[in-house]
Every structure is written in C-alpha cells, then in structure tokens.
Coordinates of N, CA, C and O in Angstrom, one line a residue:
M1 N 98.0 99.5 79.7 CA 97.2 99.0 80.8 C 96.5 97.7 80.3 O 95.9 97.6 79.3
R2 N 96.7 96.7 81.4 CA 95.9 95.6 80.6 C 95.5 94.7 81.8 O 95.9 95.2 83.0
V3 N 94.6 93.7 81.9 CA 94.1 92.9 83.0 C 95.1 92.0 83.0 O 95.6 91.4 81.9
I4 N 95.4 91.6 84.3 CA 96.5 90.7 84.4 C 96.2 89.1 84.5 O 97.0 88.5 84.2
A5 N 95.1 88.8 84.8 CA 94.9 87.7 85.3 C 93.1 87.1 85.1 O 92.5 88.3 84.9
G6 N 92.9 85.8 84.9 CA 91.6 85.6 84.9 C 90.6 85.7 83.5 O 91.2 85.6 82.7
E7 N 89.1 85.8 83.7 CA 88.5 85.8 82.7 C 89.0 86.6 81.3 O 88.6 86.3 80.2
F8 N 89.4 87.9 81.6 CA 89.7 88.9 80.8 C 91.3 89.2 81.0 O 91.9 90.1 80.1
K9 N 92.2 88.1 80.9 CA 93.8 88.2 81.1 C 94.2 88.6 79.6 O 93.7 87.9 78.6
G10 N 95.1 89.7 79.8 CA 95.9 90.2 78.4 C 95.0 91.3 77.7 O 95.6 91.8 76.9
R11 N 93.6 91.3 78.2 CA 92.9 92.4 77.4 C 93.3 94.0 77.7 O 93.6 94.1 78.7
Q12 N 93.7 94.7 76.9 CA 94.0 96.1 76.7 C 93.1 97.0 77.7 O 91.6 96.7 77.0
L13 N 93.1 97.9 78.4 CA 91.9 98.8 79.0 C 92.6 100.2 78.5 O 93.8 100.5 78.4
K14 N 91.4 101.1 78.4 CA 91.6 102.5 78.1 C 92.3 103.2 79.2 O 91.6 102.6 80.4
S15 N 93.0 104.0 79.0 CA 93.8 104.9 79.9 C 92.7 106.3 80.2 O 92.1 106.6 78.9
V16 N 92.7 106.8 81.0 CA 92.0 108.1 81.5 C 93.0 109.1 80.7 O 93.9 109.3 81.1
P17 N 92.3 110.1 79.8 CA 93.2 111.0 79.0 C 93.4 112.3 79.6 O 93.0 113.2 79.3
S18 N 94.0 112.5 80.8 CA 94.2 113.4 81.5 C 95.3 113.4 82.6 O 95.7 112.2 83.0
H19 N 95.9 114.4 82.9 CA 97.1 114.3 84.2 C 96.5 114.1 85.3 O 97.3 114.2 86.3
Q20 N 95.4 114.3 85.7 CA 94.5 114.7 86.8 C 94.5 113.1 87.5 O 94.2 112.8 88.6
T21 N 94.6 112.1 86.6 CA 94.4 110.9 87.1 C 95.8 110.1 86.8 O 96.4 110.0 86.1
R22 N 96.0 109.1 88.1 CA 96.9 108.3 88.1 C 96.8 107.3 88.2 O 96.3 106.6 88.9
P23 N 97.3 106.3 86.8 CA 96.8 104.6 86.7 C 97.5 104.1 87.6 O 98.7 104.1 87.8
T24 N 97.0 102.8 88.3 CA 97.8 102.0 89.0 C 98.6 101.3 88.0 O 97.9 100.7 87.0
T25 N 100.0 101.4 88.3 CA 100.8 100.2 87.3 C 100.4 98.4 87.3 O 99.8 98.4 88.2
D26 N 100.7 98.2 86.1 CA 100.6 96.5 86.3 C 101.4 95.9 87.3 O 100.6 95.2 88.1
K27 N 102.6 96.5 87.6 CA 103.1 95.9 88.4 C 102.6 96.1 90.1 O 102.5 95.1 90.7
V28 N 102.0 97.1 90.3 CA 101.4 97.4 91.5 C 100.0 96.5 91.7 O 100.0 96.2 92.7
K29 N 99.2 96.7 90.7 CA 98.1 96.0 90.4 C 98.3 94.3 90.7 O 97.6 93.7 91.3
E30 N 99.1 93.9 90.1 CA 99.7 92.2 90.3 C 100.0 92.2 91.8 O 99.6 91.1 92.4
A31 N 100.6 93.1 92.4 CA 101.0 92.8 93.9 C 99.9 93.0 94.4 O 99.8 92.2 95.7
V32 N 99.0 94.0 94.5 CA 97.8 94.0 95.3 C 97.2 92.7 95.3 O 96.5 92.2 96.6
F33 N 96.7 92.0 93.9 CA 96.0 91.0 93.8 C 96.9 89.8 94.3 O 96.4 88.7 94.9
H34 N 98.0 89.9 94.2 CA 98.9 89.1 95.0 C 98.6 88.8 96.6 O 98.5 87.7 97.3
M35 N 98.6 90.2 97.1 CA 98.2 90.2 98.6 C 97.2 90.0 98.9 O 96.7 89.3 100.2
I36 N 95.9 89.9 98.1 CA 94.5 89.6 98.7 C 94.2 88.6 98.3 O 92.8 88.0 98.8
G37 N 94.7 88.0 97.6 CA 94.4 86.4 97.1 C 94.1 86.5 95.3 O 93.5 87.6 94.7
P38 N 94.6 85.4 94.6 CA 94.7 85.6 93.2 C 93.2 85.4 92.5 O 93.1 86.0 91.5
Y39 N 92.3 84.7 93.2 CA 91.0 84.2 92.6 C 89.9 84.3 93.7 O 90.4 83.9 94.7
F40 N 88.7 84.9 93.4 CA 87.7 84.6 94.4 C 86.5 84.1 93.5 O 86.4 83.8 92.3
E41 N 85.9 83.8 94.5 CA 84.2 83.2 94.2 C 83.6 84.3 94.7 O 82.9 84.1 96.1
R42 N 82.9 85.1 93.7 CA 81.8 85.7 94.0 C 82.1 87.1 94.8 O 83.3 87.3 94.9
G43 N 81.5 87.8 95.3 CA 81.5 88.7 96.0 C 81.2 90.3 95.1 O 81.0 90.1 94.1
R44 N 81.0 91.2 95.8 CA 80.8 92.4 95.6 C 82.1 93.4 95.6 O 82.6 93.4 96.6
A45 N 82.6 94.7 94.7 CA 83.5 95.3 94.9 C 83.1 96.8 94.5 O 81.9 97.1 93.7
L46 N 83.7 97.7 95.4 CA 83.6 99.1 95.4 C 84.8 99.7 95.0 O 85.6 99.5 95.7
D47 N 84.8 100.3 93.7 CA 86.1 101.0 93.4 C 85.9 102.5 93.2 O 85.4 103.2 92.3
L48 N 86.1 103.0 94.4 CA 86.2 104.6 94.4 C 87.5 105.4 94.1 O 88.7 104.5 94.0
F49 N 87.2 106.3 93.6 CA 88.2 107.0 92.7 C 88.9 106.0 91.7 O 90.0 105.9 91.5
A50 N 88.1 105.6 90.8 CA 88.0 104.4 90.0 C 89.1 104.7 89.0 O 89.7 103.8 88.2
G51 N 89.3 106.0 88.3 CA 90.0 106.3 87.1 C 89.3 105.7 85.8 O 88.3 105.7 85.4
S52 N 90.4 104.8 85.8 CA 90.0 104.1 84.4 C 89.0 102.8 84.7 O 88.4 102.1 83.9
G53 N 89.1 102.5 86.0 CA 88.1 101.1 86.6 C 89.3 100.2 86.5 O 88.8 99.0 86.7
G54 N 90.5 99.9 86.4 CA 91.3 98.9 86.4 C 91.3 98.2 87.6 O 91.6 96.9 87.4
L55 N 91.1 98.7 88.8 CA 91.3 97.8 89.8 C 89.8 96.9 90.1 O 90.0 95.9 90.5
G56 N 88.7 97.7 89.9 CA 87.2 96.6 89.8 C 87.3 95.9 88.5 O 86.8 94.6 88.8
I57 N 87.8 96.1 87.5 CA 87.8 95.3 86.4 C 88.6 93.9 86.7 O 88.3 92.8 86.4
E58 N 89.8 94.3 87.1 CA 90.7 93.3 87.5 C 90.3 92.1 88.5 O 90.1 90.9 88.4
A59 N 89.2 92.9 89.4 CA 88.7 92.0 90.3 C 87.9 91.1 89.9 O 87.4 89.7 90.0
M60 N 87.0 91.7 89.1 CA 85.7 91.0 88.4 C 86.5 89.9 87.4 O 85.7 89.1 87.3
S61 N 87.7 90.2 87.0 CA 88.2 89.1 85.7 C 88.5 87.8 86.9 O 88.5 86.8 86.2
R62 N 89.1 88.2 88.0 CA 89.3 87.2 88.8 C 88.3 86.5 89.5 O 88.4 85.9 90.6
G63 N 86.9 86.9 89.5 CA 85.7 86.2 90.1 C 85.0 87.1 90.8 O 83.9 86.2 91.3
V64 N 85.0 88.1 91.2 CA 84.3 89.0 91.8 C 82.9 89.2 90.9 O 83.1 89.7 89.4
E65 N 81.6 89.0 91.5 CA 80.5 89.2 90.7 C 80.1 90.5 90.2 O 79.7 90.5 89.0
S66 N 80.3 91.3 90.8 CA 79.9 92.9 90.4 C 81.1 93.7 90.8 O 81.5 93.9 91.9
C67 N 80.7 95.4 90.3 CA 81.5 96.2 90.8 C 80.8 97.6 90.6 O 80.1 97.7 89.5
V68 N 80.8 98.1 91.6 CA 80.3 99.8 91.5 C 81.6 100.5 91.6 O 82.4 100.3 92.4
F69 N 81.6 101.3 90.3 CA 82.9 102.4 90.2 C 82.1 103.7 90.4 O 81.3 104.5 90.0
V70 N 83.2 104.4 91.1 CA 82.7 105.9 91.5 C 84.2 107.0 91.1 O 85.3 106.4 91.6
D71 N 84.0 107.9 90.3 CA 84.7 108.9 90.0 C 84.1 110.3 89.9 O 82.9 110.2 89.6
Q72 N 85.1 111.2 90.3 CA 84.1 112.8 90.0 C 84.6 113.2 88.8 O 83.8 113.9 88.5
Q73 N 85.7 112.7 87.8 CA 85.9 113.5 86.8 C 84.9 112.7 85.7 O 85.2 111.3 85.4
Q74 N 84.7 113.5 84.6 CA 83.9 113.4 83.5 C 84.8 112.4 82.5 O 84.2 111.3 82.1
K75 N 86.1 112.7 82.4 CA 87.0 111.7 81.7 C 87.0 110.5 82.0 O 87.0 109.3 81.4
A76 N 87.1 110.5 83.2 CA 87.6 109.1 84.1 C 86.0 108.0 83.6 O 86.1 107.1 83.5
I77 N 85.0 108.8 84.2 CA 83.6 108.0 83.8 C 83.5 107.6 82.4 O 83.1 106.3 82.3
K78 N 83.8 108.4 81.5 CA 83.8 108.3 80.0 C 84.6 106.8 79.9 O 84.1 106.0 79.2
T79 N 85.9 106.9 80.4 CA 86.6 105.8 80.2 C 86.1 104.5 80.7 O 86.2 103.4 80.3
I80 N 85.6 104.3 81.8 CA 85.0 103.3 82.9 C 84.0 102.8 81.9 O 84.1 101.6 81.6
H81 N 83.2 103.9 81.1 CA 82.1 103.1 80.3 C 82.7 102.4 79.1 O 82.3 101.3 79.0
E82 N 83.6 103.0 78.8 CA 84.2 102.1 77.5 C 85.1 100.8 77.6 O 84.7 100.0 76.9
N83 N 85.6 100.7 79.0 CA 86.2 99.4 79.1 C 85.3 98.5 79.5 O 85.2 97.6 79.1
I84 N 84.1 98.5 80.4 CA 83.2 97.9 80.7 C 82.6 97.4 79.3 O 82.0 96.3 79.4
E85 N 82.1 98.6 78.4 CA 81.7 98.0 76.9 C 82.4 97.2 76.5 O 82.3 96.1 75.7
L86 N 83.8 97.4 76.3 CA 84.8 96.8 75.6 C 84.8 95.0 76.3 O 84.7 94.0 75.5
L87 N 84.4 95.0 77.8 CA 84.6 93.6 78.1 C 83.0 93.1 77.8 O 82.9 91.9 78.4
K88 N 82.0 93.7 77.9 CA 80.6 93.3 77.8 C 80.3 93.0 79.1 O 79.7 91.8 79.6
I89 N 80.7 93.8 80.2 CA 80.1 93.5 81.6 C 79.3 94.6 82.1 O 79.2 94.7 83.2
Q90 N 78.5 95.2 81.3 CA 77.6 96.3 81.6 C 76.6 95.9 82.8 O 76.3 96.7 83.7
E91 N 76.0 94.7 82.8 CA 74.9 94.0 83.3 C 75.5 94.1 84.8 O 74.7 93.9 85.8
R92 N 76.8 93.8 85.1 CA 77.3 93.4 86.2 C 78.1 94.6 87.0 O 78.8 94.4 87.9
T93 N 77.7 95.8 86.5 CA 78.6 97.0 86.8 C 77.5 98.2 87.2 O 76.6 98.2 86.5
E94 N 77.5 99.3 88.0 CA 77.2 100.4 88.2 C 78.5 101.4 88.1 O 79.4 101.1 88.7
V95 N 78.2 102.6 87.4 CA 78.8 103.7 87.3 C 78.6 105.2 87.9 O 77.4 105.3 87.7
F96 N 79.0 105.8 88.7 CA 78.6 106.8 89.1 C 79.7 107.9 89.3 O 80.5 107.9 89.4
R97 N 79.3 109.2 88.5 CA 80.0 110.3 88.6 C 79.8 111.5 89.8 O 78.6 112.2 90.1
T98 N 80.2 111.2 91.2 CA 80.0 111.8 92.3 C 81.3 111.9 92.8 O 82.3 110.9 92.7
D99 N 81.8 112.5 94.3 CA 82.5 112.5 95.1 C 82.6 111.3 96.0 O 81.7 110.8 96.1
A100 N 83.2 110.6 96.5 CA 83.8 109.5 97.4 C 82.7 109.5 98.5 O 82.0 108.6 98.6
M101 N 82.5 110.6 99.2 CA 81.8 110.8 100.5 C 80.4 110.8 99.9 O 79.5 109.8 100.5
R102 N 79.8 111.2 98.9 CA 78.4 111.1 98.6 C 78.1 109.7 98.2 O 77.0 109.1 98.2
A103 N 79.2 109.3 97.3 CA 79.2 107.9 97.0 C 78.5 106.7 98.2 O 77.9 106.1 98.1
I104 N 79.5 107.1 99.3 CA 79.6 106.1 100.3 C 78.3 106.5 101.0 O 77.3 105.2 101.3
K105 N 77.8 107.6 101.4 CA 76.3 107.9 101.9 C 75.2 107.4 101.0 O 74.2 106.6 101.5
A106 N 75.2 107.4 99.6 CA 74.4 106.7 98.7 C 74.2 105.2 98.9 O 73.2 104.7 98.9
A107 N 75.2 104.6 98.6 CA 75.5 103.3 98.7 C 75.0 102.8 100.2 O 74.4 101.7 100.4
G108 N 75.2 103.6 101.2 CA 74.7 103.2 102.7 C 73.3 103.2 102.6 O 72.4 102.4 103.3
K109 N 72.6 104.7 102.2 CA 71.3 104.4 102.0 C 70.3 103.4 101.5 O 69.3 102.9 101.6
R110 N 71.2 102.7 99.9 CA 70.4 101.6 99.4 C 70.9 100.3 100.2 O 70.6 99.5 99.4
G111 N 71.6 100.0 101.3 CA 71.8 99.0 101.9 C 73.0 98.3 101.2 O 72.8 97.1 101.3
L112 N 73.7 98.8 100.4 CA 74.7 97.7 99.5 C 75.8 97.4 101.1 O 76.4 98.4 101.7
S113 N 76.6 96.4 100.7 CA 77.9 96.1 101.0 C 78.5 95.3 100.3 O 78.5 94.8 99.4
F114 N 80.3 95.4 100.7 CA 81.1 95.3 99.6 C 82.1 93.9 100.4 O 82.6 94.5 101.4
E115 N 82.4 93.0 99.6 CA 83.7 92.0 100.2 C 84.9 92.9 99.9 O 85.9 92.7 100.5
F116 N 84.9 93.8 98.8 CA 86.6 94.2 98.2 C 86.1 95.6 97.8 O 85.3 96.4 97.3
I117 N 86.9 96.7 98.7 CA 86.4 98.0 98.5 C 88.2 98.6 98.5 O 89.1 98.4 99.0
F118 N 88.5 99.2 97.2 CA 89.6 99.7 96.5 C 89.3 101.4 96.9 O 88.6 102.0 96.3
L119 N 90.4 101.8 97.7 CA 90.5 103.4 98.0 C 91.9 103.7 97.3 O 93.1 103.4 97.7
D120 N 91.5 104.5 96.1 CA 93.0 104.9 95.6 C 92.7 106.7 95.0 O 92.9 106.8 94.1
P121 N 92.6 107.2 96.0 CA 92.6 108.7 96.0 C 93.9 109.3 95.4 O 94.9 108.7 95.5
P122 N 93.6 110.7 95.0 CA 95.0 111.5 94.6 C 95.6 111.1 95.9 O 95.1 111.5 96.8
Y123 N 97.0 111.2 95.6 CA 97.8 110.8 96.9 C 98.1 112.2 97.7 O 97.9 113.3 97.0
K124 N 97.9 112.0 98.7 CA 98.1 113.0 100.0 C 97.3 114.2 99.9 O 97.0 115.4 100.4
K125 N 95.7 114.1 99.1 CA 94.6 114.7 99.3 C 93.3 114.6 99.9 O 92.9 115.1 100.3
F126 N 93.5 113.1 100.5 CA 92.4 112.4 101.3 C 92.6 111.9 102.5 O 93.8 111.3 102.5
S127 N 91.9 111.9 103.5 CA 92.2 111.1 104.6 C 91.7 109.6 104.8 O 90.6 109.6 104.5
Y128 N 92.8 108.6 104.7 CA 92.2 107.5 104.6 C 91.3 106.9 105.9 O 90.6 106.2 105.6
K129 N 91.8 107.5 106.8 CA 91.0 107.3 108.2 C 89.6 108.0 108.0 O 88.7 107.2 108.4
D130 N 89.4 109.1 107.4 CA 88.0 109.6 107.3 C 87.0 108.6 106.4 O 85.9 108.3 106.4
L131 N 88.0 108.4 105.3 CA 87.1 107.4 104.3 C 86.9 106.3 105.0 O 85.6 105.6 104.6
M132 N 87.8 105.5 105.8 CA 87.2 104.2 106.5 C 86.4 104.2 107.5 O 85.4 103.8 107.5
E133 N 86.5 105.6 108.0 CA 85.3 106.0 109.0 C 84.1 105.9 108.3 O 83.0 105.4 108.9
A134 N 83.9 106.6 107.2 CA 82.6 106.8 106.7 C 82.1 105.3 106.0 O 81.1 105.0 105.9
L135 N 83.1 104.6 105.5 CA 82.6 103.2 105.1 C 82.2 102.0 106.1 O 81.3 101.9 106.0
L136 N 82.6 102.7 107.3 CA 82.3 101.9 108.6 C 80.6 102.4 108.8 O 79.6 101.9 109.4
E137 N 80.6 103.6 109.2 CA 79.4 104.4 109.5 C 78.3 104.0 108.5 O 77.1 103.9 109.1
H138 N 78.4 103.9 107.1 CA 77.3 103.5 106.6 C 77.5 101.9 106.2 O 76.6 101.7 105.5
D139 N 78.0 101.4 106.8 CA 78.0 99.8 106.9 C 78.2 99.1 105.4 O 77.4 98.3 105.1
L140 N 79.1 99.6 104.8 CA 79.5 99.3 103.4 C 80.5 97.9 103.7 O 80.6 97.6 102.6
I141 N 81.1 97.7 104.4 CA 82.1 96.8 104.4 C 81.3 95.2 104.8 O 80.7 95.0 105.9
A142 N 81.2 94.5 103.8 CA 80.7 93.1 104.3 C 81.3 92.5 105.1 O 82.5 92.5 105.7
E143 N 81.0 91.4 106.3 CA 81.6 90.4 107.1 C 82.8 90.0 106.2 O 82.6 89.3 105.2
N144 N 83.8 89.9 106.9 CA 84.9 89.4 105.9 C 85.5 90.3 105.1 O 86.3 89.8 104.0
G145 N 84.8 91.5 104.8 CA 85.3 92.4 103.8 C 86.7 93.0 103.9 O 87.3 93.0 105.2
I146 N 87.4 93.4 103.0 CA 88.6 93.8 103.3 C 88.7 95.5 102.3 O 87.8 95.4 101.6
V147 N 89.3 96.1 103.0 CA 89.7 97.5 102.3 C 91.0 97.7 101.8 O 92.0 97.3 102.5
I148 N 91.2 97.8 100.7 CA 92.5 98.0 100.0 C 92.7 99.4 99.6 O 92.1 100.1 99.0
C149 N 93.8 99.9 100.1 CA 94.4 101.3 100.0 C 96.0 101.3 99.4 O 96.9 101.1 99.6
E150 N 95.8 102.2 98.1 CA 97.0 102.4 97.5 C 97.6 104.1 98.1 O 96.4 104.8 97.9
H151 N 98.5 104.4 98.2 CA 99.2 105.6 98.7 C 100.5 105.8 98.5 O 101.1 104.7 98.1
D152 N 100.6 107.1 98.6 CA 102.1 107.7 98.4 C 102.8 106.9 99.8 O 102.3 106.8 101.1
S153 N 103.9 106.3 99.6 CA 104.5 105.4 101.1 C 104.7 106.7 101.9 O 105.1 106.0 103.1
S154 N 104.9 107.6 101.4 CA 105.4 108.8 102.9 C 104.1 109.0 103.6 O 104.1 109.6 104.8
E155 N 102.8 108.8 103.4 CA 101.8 108.8 104.1 C 101.8 108.1 105.4 O 101.9 106.8 105.2
S156 N 101.1 108.9 106.1 CA 100.8 108.0 107.5 C 99.6 107.4 107.2 O 98.4 108.1 107.3
I157 N 99.6 106.0 107.2 CA 98.2 105.2 107.3 C 98.0 104.5 108.9 O 98.9 104.1 109.4
P158 N 96.9 104.8 109.5 CA 96.7 104.2 110.6 C 96.7 102.9 110.7 O 96.4 102.1 109.6
S159 N 96.9 102.2 111.8 CA 97.0 100.6 112.0 C 95.7 100.2 112.3 O 95.2 99.1 112.3
T160 N 94.6 101.0 112.8 CA 93.4 100.5 113.1 C 92.4 101.8 113.0 O 92.6 102.9 113.1
V161 N 91.4 101.3 112.2 CA 90.2 102.5 112.3 C 89.0 101.6 112.6 O 88.5 100.8 111.8
G162 N 88.5 102.0 113.6 CA 87.3 101.4 114.1 C 87.4 100.0 114.4 O 88.6 99.7 114.6
R163 N 86.8 99.1 113.7 CA 87.1 97.6 113.7 C 87.8 97.1 112.7 O 88.6 96.0 112.8
L164 N 88.3 98.1 112.0 CA 89.3 97.5 110.8 C 90.9 97.7 111.3 O 91.1 98.7 111.8
K165 N 91.5 96.7 111.0 CA 92.9 96.5 111.4 C 93.8 96.5 110.3 O 93.3 95.5 109.4
L166 N 94.6 96.9 110.2 CA 95.8 96.8 109.2 C 96.6 95.5 109.4 O 97.0 95.0 110.3
I167 N 96.2 94.7 108.3 CA 96.9 92.9 108.0 C 97.9 92.8 107.3 O 98.8 92.0 107.5
K168 N 97.9 93.9 106.3 CA 99.2 93.7 105.3 C 99.6 95.1 105.0 O 98.8 96.1 104.5
S169 N 100.9 95.5 104.7 CA 101.3 96.8 104.2 C 102.6 96.5 103.5 O 103.4 96.0 104.0
D170 N 102.9 96.9 102.3 CA 104.3 96.8 101.6 C 104.4 97.9 100.5 O 103.5 98.8 100.6
I171 N 105.6 98.4 100.1 CA 105.6 99.3 99.2 C 106.3 98.9 98.1 O 107.4 97.8 97.9
Y172 N 106.0 99.5 97.1 CA 106.5 99.0 95.6 C 107.0 100.4 94.9 O 106.5 101.6 95.2
G173 N 108.3 100.0 94.6 CA 109.0 101.0 93.9 C 109.5 101.9 95.2 O 109.9 101.5 96.1
T174 N 109.6 103.3 94.7 CA 110.4 104.2 95.6 C 108.9 104.9 96.5 O 109.3 105.7 97.6
N175 N 107.7 105.0 96.0 CA 106.8 106.0 96.6 C 105.5 105.3 96.6 O 104.5 106.1 96.8
I176 N 105.2 104.2 96.1 CA 103.9 103.7 96.3 C 103.7 102.8 97.7 O 103.9 101.3 97.6
G177 N 102.7 103.0 98.2 CA 102.4 101.9 99.4 C 100.9 101.0 99.1 O 100.1 101.7 98.3
V178 N 100.9 99.9 99.3 CA 99.6 99.3 99.3 C 99.2 98.6 101.1 O 100.3 97.9 101.5
S179 N 98.1 99.1 101.5 CA 97.8 98.5 102.9 C 96.3 98.3 102.6 O 95.6 98.7 102.4
I180 N 96.3 96.9 103.6 CA 94.9 96.2 103.4 C 94.5 96.1 104.8 O 95.1 95.8 106.0
F181 N 93.6 96.4 104.8 CA 92.2 96.3 106.1 C 91.4 95.3 106.3 O 90.7 95.1 105.4
E182 N 91.1 94.8 107.4 CA 89.9 93.7 107.6 C 89.6 93.9 108.9 O 90.0 94.6 109.5

C-alpha cells in the first residue's frame, strides 16, 4: 500500500495486521481521488473506519490541511500512528479509538466540520443512510463538503439523505462501489 500522488507520492504505508480490516486498494484509491479532484487547497478531512489511515493520508498528501482518523480496532489505531509518524504529520492529525457514532457526536460537540468525509465501514455492517444522517445532525459537513462512501457494489445506497445528494457513483472490479454525496 502506498501514497499515490502529492507531497508523499510513492511512500509506502503500513497495513493493519488483521483480517478484520479491508484496505482500500491503490486502484480504488486512485479512482476515488480522480472522482473528487486530484489536488486540494486546504480543507479538513474525517476518515471514519480509517483502518491504516490510507484515505485520509492520501487526502493530506494532495493538499488537505488536517485529518481526524477514527477506528475501533487497537491494531488499526497503532498502524495509523505508525503511518503518520513515518510521514511526520502528527501535528496535522488527530487519532481516536472509538466507534463511528461516538466519534460523530464528539466532533459535533467540539464544533468541528469537514470538507471531506470518508466512510469506508466493513461492508454490509453499517447503514450509510444512518451514518450520513448523523453527520448532518451533528453539523459535521462543511459548506460545499462532500461525503465519499466506499461500499460493496451490491449494497443499496440512497440517492439522497437530507440535504446530501448523490453526485457520482461507480463500480470498480466486481464488487467495490464508490458513491459521492454533496
């Protein structure tokens, strides 16, 4: 697993040593960033279900100023810390070991908002509708912010959730879907 473009292009990232985490492949990561724009000027990212932190780190490499990483597994948290230390971006990141809904509520209480929110939960275990409703309820999506969902291609993804509307959706390989809401 590596960083594909930007400041950290070509740098290898550590993977989570667990079968409970499914890393986003380089091909899908490249497709995601092709869909949302290759480079960014500033902004904050939230990487829920972060695993190794690959999506948030890729966003930072391409210009996002800071990222909050959230995962429930201890091995994932350890791997995220190792990756951000490897790239020396500790001062631009926060890492939390908690479940997604608790993280959403906590970020809302802190008044945080994000231009880029990555949702990549274990396939078929979470409702994207519920997650997006919680993001809206706690006002975490910045004006002009987007929510990027990676999902099993067989999962039913809503076309609207509150003010969020599906703007792009594609399938990669035989089973990976990417849907983007704004």
